[in-house]
DNA sequence: AAGCTTTGCGCAAAGCTTTGCGGAGAAAAA
DNA sequence: TTTTTCTCCGCAAAGCTTTGCGCAAAGCTT
């Protein structure tokens, strides 16, 4: 058990004045004489007084805590976003409490309820893969609790969101493949319910169309974003009568898994199959060949999400939809066809 | 601004009874009649009442929040540990608030003060690289606030800690190299102030001695655990008149950087230089050649740290030192010399 | 010197919960 | 019928902070 820290009461008793006087002295209220103010502040320093956030929270109905829900913690992607959120939060005197939904709809609901019990001032989150209905946010919205989505979003007319230019990026990748002499371009997509999957598929098809290539449903394989499903998807693609000469993975994890499988089958990258990922994590430069990927501004996405939260917390401004720009970082894995 | 949530007062007014009666009814106090108890509980359900943690915290002097300080967030290692801490915390009704010291001693002190202001019930942390003095923990210990260190530790007689068998693991690596025909074994070490660096160096030297190899100071190069410094260290090693035929990196980041540099210089792994890392992150199986590494039970380390915290929070038990076992996972990068 | 304005500080309430104690009414005992 | 004993509930305090209001003493005006 830790002892109770020093409170206004402690100071008041030590100085033989009232609690309210101490409170005012600390905030330099003109009602308190300069000499007393001085004495109070000095003692507060010595005893390292700091206001009790629980009492303040009770009074102001504000905990200065932001709840953050991510589908997974152990990924470069989400860790970096959390880092961005934290940096802004700290700058503005907020704390963040992290919860992980483990890509489960049920857990996502639990986390939400759990954080609301804590009386967080708002929620910044990324939808789980399983989330297909959005009614569990009704209570939040009704209560006026700020909510911000990043990357995987929904209800964008009511809720502020931060996303990247998924469609444009996917289109760019597809056209890049064509420029490198590829004609059979495959896409390992994400879960169909997610906006990121949909938008990247849209960009993929837009790119094909722009280059005069027909869309072949066989070349579009869904995954659950995991390495395992990506490996399976790659096997399926490579087993096709006319296998692809280029693969666009919905994220880097997918691309890494595809890379492993392609190499395992004795094919060369990029000579036989070109490969591009999405996110551009650190390891993209470590693997061989180095992975071409879309640079996803993860840290910036976190910061932006936090800023959108602050915006909502200040006053009821209309929800904004932020779209962050990505950049295609061309490396070895998408070189010329041999 | 979000509205005030339903409180005991809300329920009391709705049912026209006193607040204390509602409080007792909800906790099934025998003083309250069964019929009234029933009505109170039902209304509480309907209105989704949940006790205000701030009020409870004020009363019980317990926030049910654990502060967690890590030197870095965007790493597989710390993300996984945090994940472990979170899982135990949730199971026991605690929340965790994350702060990042960015490997800075100054920021570490800030984080600590900041979390104490929040009135966390305890701190679970990993020392920053720069931390060489430990006086900033005095106040914590004096106040009786539980403190737990993981991985990088200090003051182990007063504070519970969780570490891995660093020395044994490093010794095992060194002897594994010898078994693979290596004689000039180098070690890219961590910052000398950290116990993990010291223990791994000790294990490295123990292994050399056990195999009858002389210690060569030139083959021991420190790093700050970053990829950049590891690259520099590798260059330094490879430029030696008698370059090493094996390199043991203090962590996987270091090893990945070394791998990149070795390959850049046109040397083959493991034919010319064998390589082993420490942590065994996911990407160890993605790079080429696949990296031999020490499997570090990160998630388990997080869980153990959280359990040690709980132990301290329950009652003042003597601090325990936990040592988790690692395992050498042999892959391609440490194969036979050609 | 009497009345008025300042100056400087304390009281109390609100925010939410738990809990010891007291008290009113009814049922049981004498 | 009177006293005792339950039964069932409310009051109030504590935990900490802020803030409107009141009050006393000192200073000022005329």
XYZ file of C-alpha atoms (C1' of nucleotides) in Angstrom:
736
model
C 0.000 0.000 0.000
C 1.456 3.349 -0.832
C 0.825 6.248 1.510
C -1.507 9.038 0.624
C 0.383 11.769 -1.149
C 0.376 15.362 0.094
C -2.868 17.183 -0.551
C -4.140 20.695 -0.103
C -5.229 19.574 3.330
C -1.677 18.661 4.261
C -0.469 22.097 3.287
C -3.389 23.842 4.954
C -2.805 22.140 8.260
C 0.905 22.768 8.154
C 0.366 26.467 7.541
C -2.709 26.754 9.714
C -4.894 28.214 7.023
C -7.916 26.911 5.207
C -7.856 24.565 2.261
C -9.483 27.073 -0.026
C -6.841 29.613 0.815
C -4.145 27.173 -0.134
C -5.903 26.358 -3.366
C -6.174 30.049 -4.241
C -2.612 30.811 -3.218
C -1.304 28.117 -5.534
C -3.208 29.594 -8.430
C -2.068 33.127 -7.592
C -5.548 34.322 -6.823
C -5.479 38.087 -6.022
C -7.608 37.517 -2.957
C -4.665 35.985 -1.170
C -1.973 38.251 0.245
C 1.411 38.141 -1.421
C 3.246 37.066 1.700
C 0.959 34.112 2.367
C 0.890 33.163 -1.295
C 4.645 33.004 -1.201
C 4.725 30.812 1.887
C 2.127 28.425 0.471
C 3.908 28.029 -2.821
C 7.202 27.415 -1.157
C 5.839 24.690 1.074
C 4.079 23.133 -1.899
C 7.421 22.978 -3.662
C 9.182 21.445 -0.725
C 6.553 18.817 -0.177
C 6.270 18.225 -3.926
C 2.572 18.804 -3.949
C 0.791 17.943 -7.154
C -2.954 18.188 -7.577
C -4.825 14.939 -7.350
C -6.055 14.128 -10.845
C -8.882 12.037 -9.438
C -10.309 14.942 -7.532
C -9.897 17.189 -10.543
C -11.439 14.587 -12.747
C -14.416 14.286 -10.471
C -14.861 18.015 -10.352
C -14.314 18.788 -13.998
C -15.680 15.503 -15.243
C -12.491 15.051 -17.228
C -9.918 12.326 -16.730
C -7.425 13.535 -19.314
C -7.180 9.968 -20.479
C -7.611 8.900 -24.075
C -8.523 5.312 -24.809
C -6.745 3.724 -27.742
C -7.910 0.456 -29.268
C -5.781 -1.345 -31.825
C -6.409 -4.707 -33.493
C -2.851 -5.758 -32.705
C 0.011 -4.398 -30.717
C 2.938 -6.424 -31.879
C 3.342 -4.873 -35.301
C 5.530 -2.100 -36.520
C 2.456 -0.473 -37.986
C 0.356 -0.077 -34.870
C 3.275 0.480 -32.537
C 4.330 3.405 -34.677
C 0.834 4.861 -34.753
C 0.524 4.533 -31.001
C 3.832 6.294 -30.699
C 2.432 9.167 -32.736
C -0.702 9.359 -30.626
C 1.328 9.309 -27.450
C 3.546 12.147 -28.554
C 0.632 14.481 -29.191
C -1.215 13.350 -26.095
C 1.725 14.125 -23.843
C 2.188 17.532 -25.400
C -1.363 18.334 -24.402
C -1.341 16.820 -20.963
C -3.260 13.689 -21.830
C -2.510 10.110 -20.955
C -3.284 7.177 -23.185
C -4.559 3.787 -22.164
C -4.012 1.067 -24.715
C -6.294 -1.865 -25.319
C -5.936 -4.541 -27.935
C -8.893 -6.116 -29.733
C -6.846 -8.937 -31.218
C -8.820 -8.477 -34.446
C -11.928 -9.737 -32.660
C -15.278 -7.996 -32.851
C -16.270 -9.283 -29.462
C -13.068 -8.088 -27.819
C -13.437 -4.769 -29.549
C -16.773 -4.296 -27.836
C -15.285 -5.341 -24.529
C -12.437 -2.883 -24.870
C -14.828 -0.114 -25.714
C -17.045 -0.806 -22.714
C -14.011 -1.206 -20.513
C -12.533 2.120 -21.522
C -15.830 3.901 -21.108
C -16.036 2.560 -17.591
C -12.707 4.217 -16.970
C -14.339 7.455 -18.120
C -11.867 8.138 -20.875
C -12.389 11.485 -22.535
C -12.416 9.948 -25.953
C -11.500 6.944 -28.044
C -9.020 6.715 -30.875
C -9.223 3.394 -32.612
C -8.755 1.159 -35.573
C -11.517 -1.293 -36.375
C -10.935 -4.982 -35.987
C -10.992 -7.200 -39.013
C -14.189 -8.851 -37.866
C -16.104 -5.641 -37.329
C -18.904 -5.442 -39.823
C -21.607 -3.698 -37.795
C -21.134 -0.388 -36.118
C -23.980 -0.097 -33.654
C -21.667 -0.404 -30.681
C -20.571 3.157 -31.314
C -24.074 4.547 -30.924
C -23.799 4.999 -27.180
C -20.513 6.840 -27.544
C -21.863 9.193 -30.150
C -25.047 9.766 -28.193
C -23.052 10.645 -25.098
C -20.995 13.060 -27.129
C -17.736 11.279 -26.344
C -15.165 12.087 -29.010
C -14.312 9.178 -31.277
C -11.671 9.055 -33.973
C -10.933 6.259 -36.415
C -7.652 5.708 -38.154
C -6.730 3.537 -41.102
C -9.719 1.216 -40.897
C -12.736 3.434 -40.606
C -16.510 3.545 -40.736
C -19.380 6.018 -40.335
C -17.172 8.704 -41.784
C -19.927 11.265 -41.947
C -20.349 11.301 -38.191
C -16.842 10.473 -37.026
C -13.485 12.099 -37.791
C -11.116 9.771 -39.584
C -7.529 9.566 -40.781
C -6.679 7.366 -43.698
C -4.102 7.272 -46.448
C -4.734 7.619 -50.164
C -5.231 3.892 -50.498
C -6.782 3.882 -53.925
C -4.238 6.239 -55.453
C -1.382 4.249 -53.928
C -2.735 0.943 -55.191
C -3.243 2.421 -58.612
C 0.301 3.726 -58.596
C 1.649 0.304 -57.699
C -0.281 -1.366 -60.475
C 0.937 1.098 -63.065
C 4.465 0.766 -61.733
C 4.267 -2.964 -62.375
C 3.164 -2.311 -65.946
C 6.028 0.111 -66.419
C 8.329 -2.697 -65.331
C 6.967 -4.899 -68.108
C 4.409 -6.886 -66.109
C 1.081 -7.953 -67.562
C -0.352 -10.471 -65.145
C -0.616 -8.515 -61.956
C -2.073 -10.205 -58.900
C -3.302 -8.701 -55.643
C -3.391 -10.387 -52.271
C -6.174 -8.381 -50.724
C -7.353 -7.860 -47.167
C -10.679 -8.770 -45.558
C -13.486 -7.460 -47.765
C -15.234 -5.658 -44.901
C -12.393 -3.222 -44.393
C -12.246 0.050 -46.230
C -8.525 -0.354 -46.745
C -9.120 -3.617 -48.600
C -11.872 -2.138 -50.708
C -9.965 0.988 -51.584
C -6.809 -0.869 -52.479
C -8.750 -3.255 -54.663
C -10.408 -0.273 -56.303
C -7.016 1.293 -56.940
C -5.718 -1.977 -58.302
C -8.597 -2.175 -60.753
C -8.277 1.487 -61.615
C -4.633 0.923 -62.425
C -5.396 -2.096 -64.581
C -8.050 -0.175 -66.463
C -5.777 2.812 -66.963
C -3.210 0.527 -68.521
C -5.739 -1.250 -70.694
C -5.432 -4.544 -68.844
C -8.448 -6.719 -68.182
C -9.362 -7.571 -64.626
C -8.940 -11.273 -63.940
C -10.810 -12.445 -60.854
C -8.355 -15.307 -60.450
C -5.609 -12.827 -59.702
C -7.461 -11.260 -56.796
C -7.092 -13.395 -53.673
C -8.264 -12.286 -50.249
C -6.327 -12.805 -47.020
C -6.793 -12.029 -43.382
C -3.604 -9.945 -43.352
C -1.681 -12.722 -41.653
C 1.492 -14.314 -42.932
C -0.175 -17.719 -43.017
C -3.079 -16.682 -45.195
C -0.723 -14.745 -47.422
C 1.402 -17.844 -47.904
C -1.700 -19.787 -48.885
C -2.774 -17.031 -51.226
C 0.635 -16.998 -52.876
C 0.540 -20.747 -53.374
C -2.848 -20.419 -54.951
C -1.617 -17.716 -57.307
C 1.545 -19.532 -58.325
C -0.429 -22.693 -59.023
C -2.562 -20.931 -61.597
C -2.303 -22.160 -65.218
C -1.084 -18.704 -66.058
C 0.646 -17.568 -62.858
C 1.156 -13.866 -62.172
C 4.370 -12.061 -62.984
C 3.691 -9.461 -60.300
C 2.097 -9.538 -56.882
C 0.858 -6.605 -54.855
C 0.427 -7.432 -51.185
C -2.104 -5.536 -49.140
C 0.565 -4.951 -46.493
C 4.195 -5.756 -45.821
C 3.463 -8.821 -43.713
C 1.627 -10.231 -46.679
C 4.433 -9.286 -49.023
C 7.108 -10.828 -46.794
C 5.175 -14.065 -46.640
C 4.719 -14.009 -50.388
C 8.429 -13.379 -50.831
C 9.278 -16.370 -48.707
C 6.926 -18.609 -50.612
C 8.044 -17.402 -54.042
C 11.661 -18.065 -53.136
C 10.747 -21.424 -51.638
C 9.298 -22.450 -54.978
C 12.565 -21.564 -56.647
C 11.290 -18.531 -58.485
C 13.334 -15.386 -58.677
C 12.319 -11.928 -57.506
C 11.980 -9.751 -59.494
C 13.119 -11.757 -62.529
C 10.121 -14.094 -62.470
C 7.742 -12.375 -60.106
C 7.794 -8.766 -59.018
C 6.590 -7.915 -55.532
C 5.333 -4.803 -53.786
C 4.115 -4.326 -50.251
C 2.289 -1.664 -48.335
C 3.419 0.135 -45.155
C 7.166 0.151 -45.686
C 8.321 -1.105 -42.350
C 11.932 -1.118 -41.390
C 12.508 -4.686 -42.491
C 11.686 -3.879 -46.088
C 15.317 -2.862 -46.448
C 16.618 -5.917 -44.647
C 15.076 -8.649 -46.738
C 16.606 -9.776 -49.990
C 15.698 -8.513 -52.437
C 14.780 -5.303 -50.706
C 11.056 -4.808 -50.847
C 9.403 -2.097 -52.873
C 6.650 -0.744 -50.718
C 4.307 2.136 -50.137
C 5.600 4.429 -47.445
C 2.738 4.733 -44.999
C 3.097 7.743 -42.680
C 2.235 5.755 -39.566
C 3.650 8.096 -36.954
C 1.988 11.004 -38.690
C -1.272 9.089 -38.816
C -1.107 8.673 -35.065
C -0.389 12.330 -34.538
C -3.198 13.357 -36.841
C -5.659 11.073 -35.106
C -4.720 12.592 -31.772
C -5.100 16.104 -33.156
C -8.540 15.226 -34.470
C -9.430 14.000 -31.015
C -8.274 17.273 -29.482
C -10.342 19.154 -32.004
C -13.437 17.229 -30.958
C -12.641 17.566 -27.295
C -12.327 21.337 -27.500
C -15.741 21.930 -28.934
C -18.180 20.246 -31.204
C -16.666 20.932 -34.578
C -17.873 18.954 -37.574
C -15.915 15.721 -38.089
C -13.090 16.004 -40.561
C -11.806 13.346 -42.919
C -8.064 13.500 -43.238
C -6.277 11.758 -46.084
C -2.530 11.405 -45.742
C -0.320 11.056 -48.768
C 1.797 7.961 -49.303
C 4.803 7.494 -51.482
C 5.945 4.521 -53.514
C 9.440 3.546 -52.494
C 10.922 1.560 -55.332
C 13.556 -0.989 -54.385
C 14.762 -4.258 -55.826
C 11.695 -6.473 -55.562
C 9.879 -4.694 -58.368
C 12.689 -4.468 -60.870
C 12.510 -5.267 -64.579
C 11.263 -8.585 -65.828
C 13.988 -10.801 -67.152
C -18.122 17.847 -23.902
C -19.616 14.570 -22.971
C -22.495 14.514 -20.545
C -22.085 13.266 -17.038
C -22.783 9.563 -16.927
C -25.414 8.064 -14.649
C -24.367 8.047 -11.024
C -25.816 6.723 -7.809
C -27.501 10.064 -7.508
C -29.289 9.592 -10.801
C -30.642 6.257 -9.645
C -31.539 7.566 -6.199
C -33.539 10.444 -7.571
C -35.317 8.256 -10.070
C -36.352 5.817 -7.361
C -36.882 8.435 -4.709
C -34.524 6.839 -2.212
C -31.232 7.943 -0.770
C -27.878 7.519 -2.415
C -26.598 5.278 0.327
C -29.557 2.981 -0.090
C -28.812 2.651 -3.788
C -25.184 1.954 -3.047
C -26.104 -0.774 -0.591
C -28.761 -2.265 -2.817
C -26.269 -2.655 -5.633
C -23.921 -4.507 -3.347
C -26.697 -6.710 -1.971
C -26.407 -5.358 1.519
C -28.811 -7.197 3.882
C -30.042 -3.926 5.309
C -31.933 -3.215 2.127
C -35.235 -4.991 1.485
C -35.297 -7.561 -1.288
C -37.978 -5.789 -3.249
C -36.155 -2.479 -3.281
C -32.837 -4.157 -3.997
C -34.421 -5.734 -7.001
C -35.825 -2.462 -8.303
C -32.517 -0.660 -7.847
C -30.521 -3.321 -9.628
C -32.935 -3.411 -12.489
C -32.815 0.314 -13.032
C -29.032 0.246 -12.785
C -29.002 -2.327 -15.550
C -31.314 -0.335 -17.754
C -29.397 2.874 -17.302
C -26.102 1.040 -17.654
C -24.783 2.360 -14.399
C -21.141 1.718 -13.712
C -19.338 3.039 -10.662
C -17.189 6.081 -11.233
C -13.582 4.970 -10.967
C -12.489 8.464 -10.000
C -14.713 8.499 -6.953
C -13.605 5.005 -6.046
C -10.026 5.960 -6.593
C -10.367 8.948 -4.343
C -11.991 6.892 -1.657
C -9.761 3.856 -1.810
C -6.667 5.757 -2.874
C -6.277 3.337 -5.765
C -6.532 4.166 -9.436
C -6.150 0.652 -10.788
C -3.713 2.067 -13.293
C -0.232 0.703 -13.855
C 2.354 2.938 -15.432
C 4.608 1.320 -18.006
C 7.784 2.985 -19.236
C 9.674 1.572 -22.200
C 12.768 2.956 -23.905
C 11.130 2.498 -27.296
C 7.719 1.573 -28.553
C 8.270 0.806 -32.179
C 10.049 -2.492 -31.764
C 8.815 -6.018 -31.816
C 10.524 -6.562 -28.500
C 8.823 -3.920 -26.406
C 5.499 -4.151 -28.187
C 5.386 -7.820 -27.324
C 6.277 -7.212 -23.703
C 3.637 -4.519 -23.406
C 1.188 -6.957 -24.869
C 2.068 -9.420 -22.125
C 1.695 -6.812 -19.420
C -1.637 -5.716 -20.813
C -3.018 -9.229 -20.851
C -2.328 -9.779 -17.157
C -3.432 -6.287 -16.220
C -6.803 -6.725 -17.876
C -7.350 -10.068 -16.227
C -6.957 -8.356 -12.879
C -8.971 -5.258 -13.596
C -6.042 -2.934 -14.117
C -5.407 -0.447 -16.868
C -2.001 0.381 -18.244
C -0.706 3.759 -19.289
C 2.289 3.651 -21.590
C 5.064 6.175 -21.669
C 8.173 6.097 -23.799
C 11.569 7.322 -22.588
C 13.121 7.267 -26.054
C 16.274 5.865 -24.444
C 16.798 9.183 -22.675
C 17.591 9.465 -18.990
C 15.965 12.859 -18.782
C 12.779 11.677 -20.420
C 12.762 8.632 -18.195
C 12.656 10.912 -15.179
C 9.913 12.967 -16.777
C 7.839 9.888 -17.491
C 8.255 8.697 -13.964
C 7.180 12.009 -12.456
C 4.355 12.254 -14.912
C 2.983 8.830 -14.068
C 3.279 9.471 -10.365
C 1.237 12.610 -10.816
C -1.431 10.432 -12.335
C -1.299 8.426 -9.104
C -0.550 5.116 -10.785
C -0.550 2.190 -8.400
C 2.830 1.041 -9.578
C 5.423 1.244 -12.309
C 6.662 -1.507 -14.583
C 9.611 -0.383 -16.608
C 12.746 -1.014 -18.570
C 15.674 1.314 -17.998
C 16.785 3.643 -20.724
C 20.173 3.201 -22.270
C 21.428 6.409 -20.712
C 20.372 5.555 -17.197
C 23.455 5.163 -15.040
C 22.209 6.529 -11.718
C 19.197 5.228 -9.914
C 18.370 7.871 -7.338
C 15.211 8.880 -9.147
C 13.600 5.721 -7.822
C 14.158 6.666 -4.201
C 10.931 8.618 -3.874
C 8.973 5.703 -5.313
C 10.493 3.199 -2.969
C 10.087 5.506 0.008
C 6.407 5.986 -0.776
C 6.006 2.235 -1.034
C 4.795 2.378 -4.614
C 5.404 -0.964 -6.306
C 8.123 -0.921 -8.936
C 9.151 -3.730 -11.267
C 12.010 -3.802 -13.751
C 12.203 -6.025 -16.781
C 15.085 -6.894 -19.070
C 17.273 -3.935 -18.155
C 17.347 -3.797 -14.399
C 19.009 -2.252 -11.383
C 18.832 -2.271 -7.592
C 17.781 -5.886 -7.745
C 17.927 -6.375 -4.033
C 15.172 -3.872 -3.412
C 13.125 -4.199 -6.565
C 11.541 -7.242 -8.229
C 12.978 -7.940 -11.663
C 12.470 -10.186 -14.680
C 15.361 -10.976 -16.917
C 16.453 -13.786 -19.203
C 19.470 -16.023 -18.769
C 21.634 -13.611 -20.731
C 24.974 -15.030 -19.801
C 24.017 -18.637 -20.454
C 22.478 -17.716 -23.774
C 25.528 -15.749 -24.893
C 27.775 -18.594 -23.839
C 25.646 -21.033 -25.808
C 25.886 -18.862 -28.913
C 29.628 -18.630 -28.662
C 30.052 -22.352 -28.288
C 27.619 -22.927 -31.150
C 29.882 -20.820 -33.350
C 32.863 -22.920 -32.369
C 30.900 -26.063 -33.137
C 30.336 -24.629 -36.605
C 34.043 -24.282 -37.140
C 34.488 -20.634 -36.203
C 37.522 -19.349 -34.381
C 37.384 -15.573 -34.652
C 34.130 -14.753 -32.956
C 33.115 -11.133 -32.634
C 30.450 -9.566 -30.495
C 28.602 -6.334 -31.212
C 27.695 -5.436 -27.661
C 25.196 -3.028 -26.131
C 25.804 0.048 -23.984
C 28.154 -0.904 -21.136
C 25.882 0.497 -18.432
C 23.147 -2.033 -19.115
C 23.041 -5.341 -17.316
C 22.031 -7.085 -20.516
C 25.200 -5.862 -22.228
C 27.382 -6.861 -19.319
C 25.820 -10.291 -18.937
C 25.984 -11.070 -22.614
C 29.594 -9.997 -22.773
C 30.274 -12.194 -19.747
C 28.589 -15.113 -21.477
C 30.556 -14.435 -24.636
C 33.815 -14.519 -22.692
C 32.714 -17.552 -20.746
C 32.039 -19.339 -23.999
C 35.399 -18.367 -25.450
C 37.173 -19.582 -22.337
C 35.245 -22.833 -22.290
C 36.356 -23.473 -25.844
C 39.942 -22.509 -25.146
C 39.822 -19.381 -27.269
C 41.593 -16.228 -26.222
C 39.586 -13.067 -25.759
C 40.498 -10.436 -28.320
C 39.420 -6.929 -27.360
C 39.326 -5.937 -31.013
C 36.473 -8.342 -31.563
C 34.296 -6.723 -28.929
C 32.638 -3.594 -30.298
C 29.975 -1.675 -28.428
C 26.850 -0.227 -30.014
C 23.856 1.749 -28.871
C 21.529 -1.017 -30.062
C 20.582 0.955 -33.154
C 20.925 -0.253 -36.718
C 23.222 2.643 -37.544
C 25.730 1.956 -34.810
C 25.603 -1.742 -35.622
C 26.427 -0.994 -39.224
C 29.415 1.057 -38.104
C 30.479 -1.683 -35.721
C 30.283 -4.249 -38.493
C 32.376 -2.109 -40.785
C 34.935 -1.750 -38.055
C 35.044 -5.497 -37.531
C 35.278 -6.381 -41.197
C 38.096 -3.875 -41.684
C 40.243 -5.651 -39.124
C 43.504 -7.186 -40.363
C 42.072 -10.486 -39.235
C 38.339 -10.018 -39.645
C 35.932 -12.236 -37.697
C 34.367 -15.349 -39.150
C 31.402 -15.075 -36.778
C 29.446 -12.182 -35.313
C 27.088 -12.295 -32.379
C 24.769 -9.292 -32.271
C 23.411 -8.117 -28.959
C 19.939 -8.064 -30.473
C 18.182 -8.783 -33.755
C 18.227 -5.181 -34.913
C 21.976 -5.258 -34.589
C 22.181 -8.578 -36.382
C 19.959 -7.426 -39.235
C 22.125 -4.357 -39.731
C 25.248 -6.496 -39.639
C 23.713 -8.834 -42.183
C 23.008 -5.987 -44.521
C 26.529 -4.652 -44.229
C 28.178 -8.037 -44.618
C 26.213 -8.679 -47.769
C 26.926 -5.182 -49.047
C 30.612 -5.924 -48.792
C 30.135 -8.985 -50.949
C 30.762 -11.499 -48.205
C 28.633 -14.586 -47.871
C 26.612 -15.638 -44.834
C 27.345 -18.109 -43.379
C 30.130 -19.192 -45.731
C 32.407 -16.292 -44.847
C 30.813 -14.894 -41.736
C 28.319 -16.580 -39.451
C 25.740 -14.437 -37.719
C 23.517 -14.825 -34.683
C 21.047 -12.395 -33.147
C 19.154 -12.102 -29.920
C 15.367 -11.816 -29.438
C 14.171 -13.851 -32.409
C 11.640 -11.502 -33.853
C 9.338 -12.517 -36.632
C 11.554 -11.177 -39.367
C 14.352 -13.573 -38.494
C 12.615 -16.078 -40.739
C 12.020 -13.580 -43.501
C 15.533 -12.406 -44.149
C 17.942 -14.354 -46.288
C 19.676 -16.272 -44.965
C 17.275 -16.871 -42.128
C 18.754 -15.591 -38.929
C 19.853 -17.849 -36.102
C 18.727 -16.146 -32.936
C 18.000 -16.579 -29.270
C 14.301 -16.976 -28.636
C 13.481 -14.361 -26.031
C 10.169 -15.011 -24.248
C 9.020 -11.420 -24.591
C 5.318 -11.933 -24.050
C 6.075 -14.096 -21.053
C 8.436 -11.488 -19.726
C 5.633 -8.947 -19.853
C 3.254 -11.286 -18.092
C 5.788 -12.105 -15.411
C 6.534 -8.450 -14.796
C 2.841 -7.767 -14.351
C 2.483 -10.695 -11.962
C 5.391 -9.391 -9.915
C 3.638 -6.054 -9.728
C 0.451 -7.704 -8.500
C 2.460 -9.530 -5.887
C 3.851 -6.255 -4.594
C 0.480 -4.539 -4.762
C -1.201 -7.223 -2.660
C 1.124 -6.963 0.274
C 4.706 -6.179 0.945
C 6.389 -9.414 -0.029
C 10.137 -9.472 -0.538
C 11.166 -8.634 -4.112
C 11.765 -11.640 -6.310
C 14.252 -11.979 -9.137
C 12.830 -13.994 -11.990
C 15.056 -15.452 -14.681
C 13.346 -16.707 -17.804
C 14.901 -19.347 -19.999
C 15.809 -18.670 -23.607
C 16.425 -21.067 -26.421
C 18.860 -20.923 -29.315
C 16.984 -21.267 -32.575
C 19.463 -22.402 -35.194
C 18.737 -21.336 -38.769
C 20.808 -20.674 -41.828
C 22.917 -17.701 -40.803
C 25.107 -19.753 -38.497
C 25.770 -22.725 -40.761
C 29.121 -24.377 -41.408
C 32.085 -22.433 -42.573
C 32.946 -23.045 -46.213
C -15.763 60.324 13.925
C -19.184 57.884 11.224
C -19.971 55.476 7.055
C -18.141 53.195 2.884
C -14.924 50.526 0.168
C -11.085 47.291 0.041
C -8.463 43.560 1.373
C -7.859 38.892 2.902
C -9.522 34.845 4.256
C -12.951 30.904 5.557
C -17.424 28.291 4.796
C -19.817 25.311 2.106
C -21.303 22.965 -1.915
C -20.553 20.064 -5.784
C -18.633 16.050 -8.057
C -19.208 10.339 -6.650
C -18.753 6.528 -3.656
C -18.603 3.772 0.741
C -19.837 2.954 5.469
C -20.602 3.744 10.577
C -24.303 5.270 13.117
C -28.751 6.820 14.255
C -33.692 6.724 13.820
C -38.507 5.709 12.536
C -41.857 2.380 12.164
C -43.541 -2.171 12.742
C -43.582 -6.597 14.730
C -42.771 -9.394 18.689
C -42.428 -10.125 23.579
C -43.856 -9.233 28.311
C -50.831 -2.003 26.649
C -46.054 -1.145 27.113
C -41.462 -2.300 26.145
C -38.126 -4.529 23.352
C -36.325 -5.942 19.079
C -35.952 -6.063 14.349
C -36.240 -4.261 9.731
C -35.145 -0.808 6.539
C -33.496 3.243 5.336
C -31.245 8.165 5.601
C -27.535 11.356 7.440
C -23.024 12.577 7.319
C -18.184 12.168 6.851
C -14.133 11.188 4.260
C -11.310 11.340 0.138
C -9.521 16.096 -2.907
C -10.269 20.118 -5.527
C -12.496 24.500 -7.164
C -15.282 28.572 -6.549
C -19.286 31.654 -5.241
C -20.419 34.021 -1.315
C -20.099 35.929 3.189
C -17.678 38.229 6.830
C -14.401 40.647 9.518
C -10.886 43.985 9.890
C -8.455 47.620 7.945
C -8.205 51.598 5.134
C -10.474 55.399 3.051
C -13.681 59.418 2.440
C -16.143 63.317 4.063
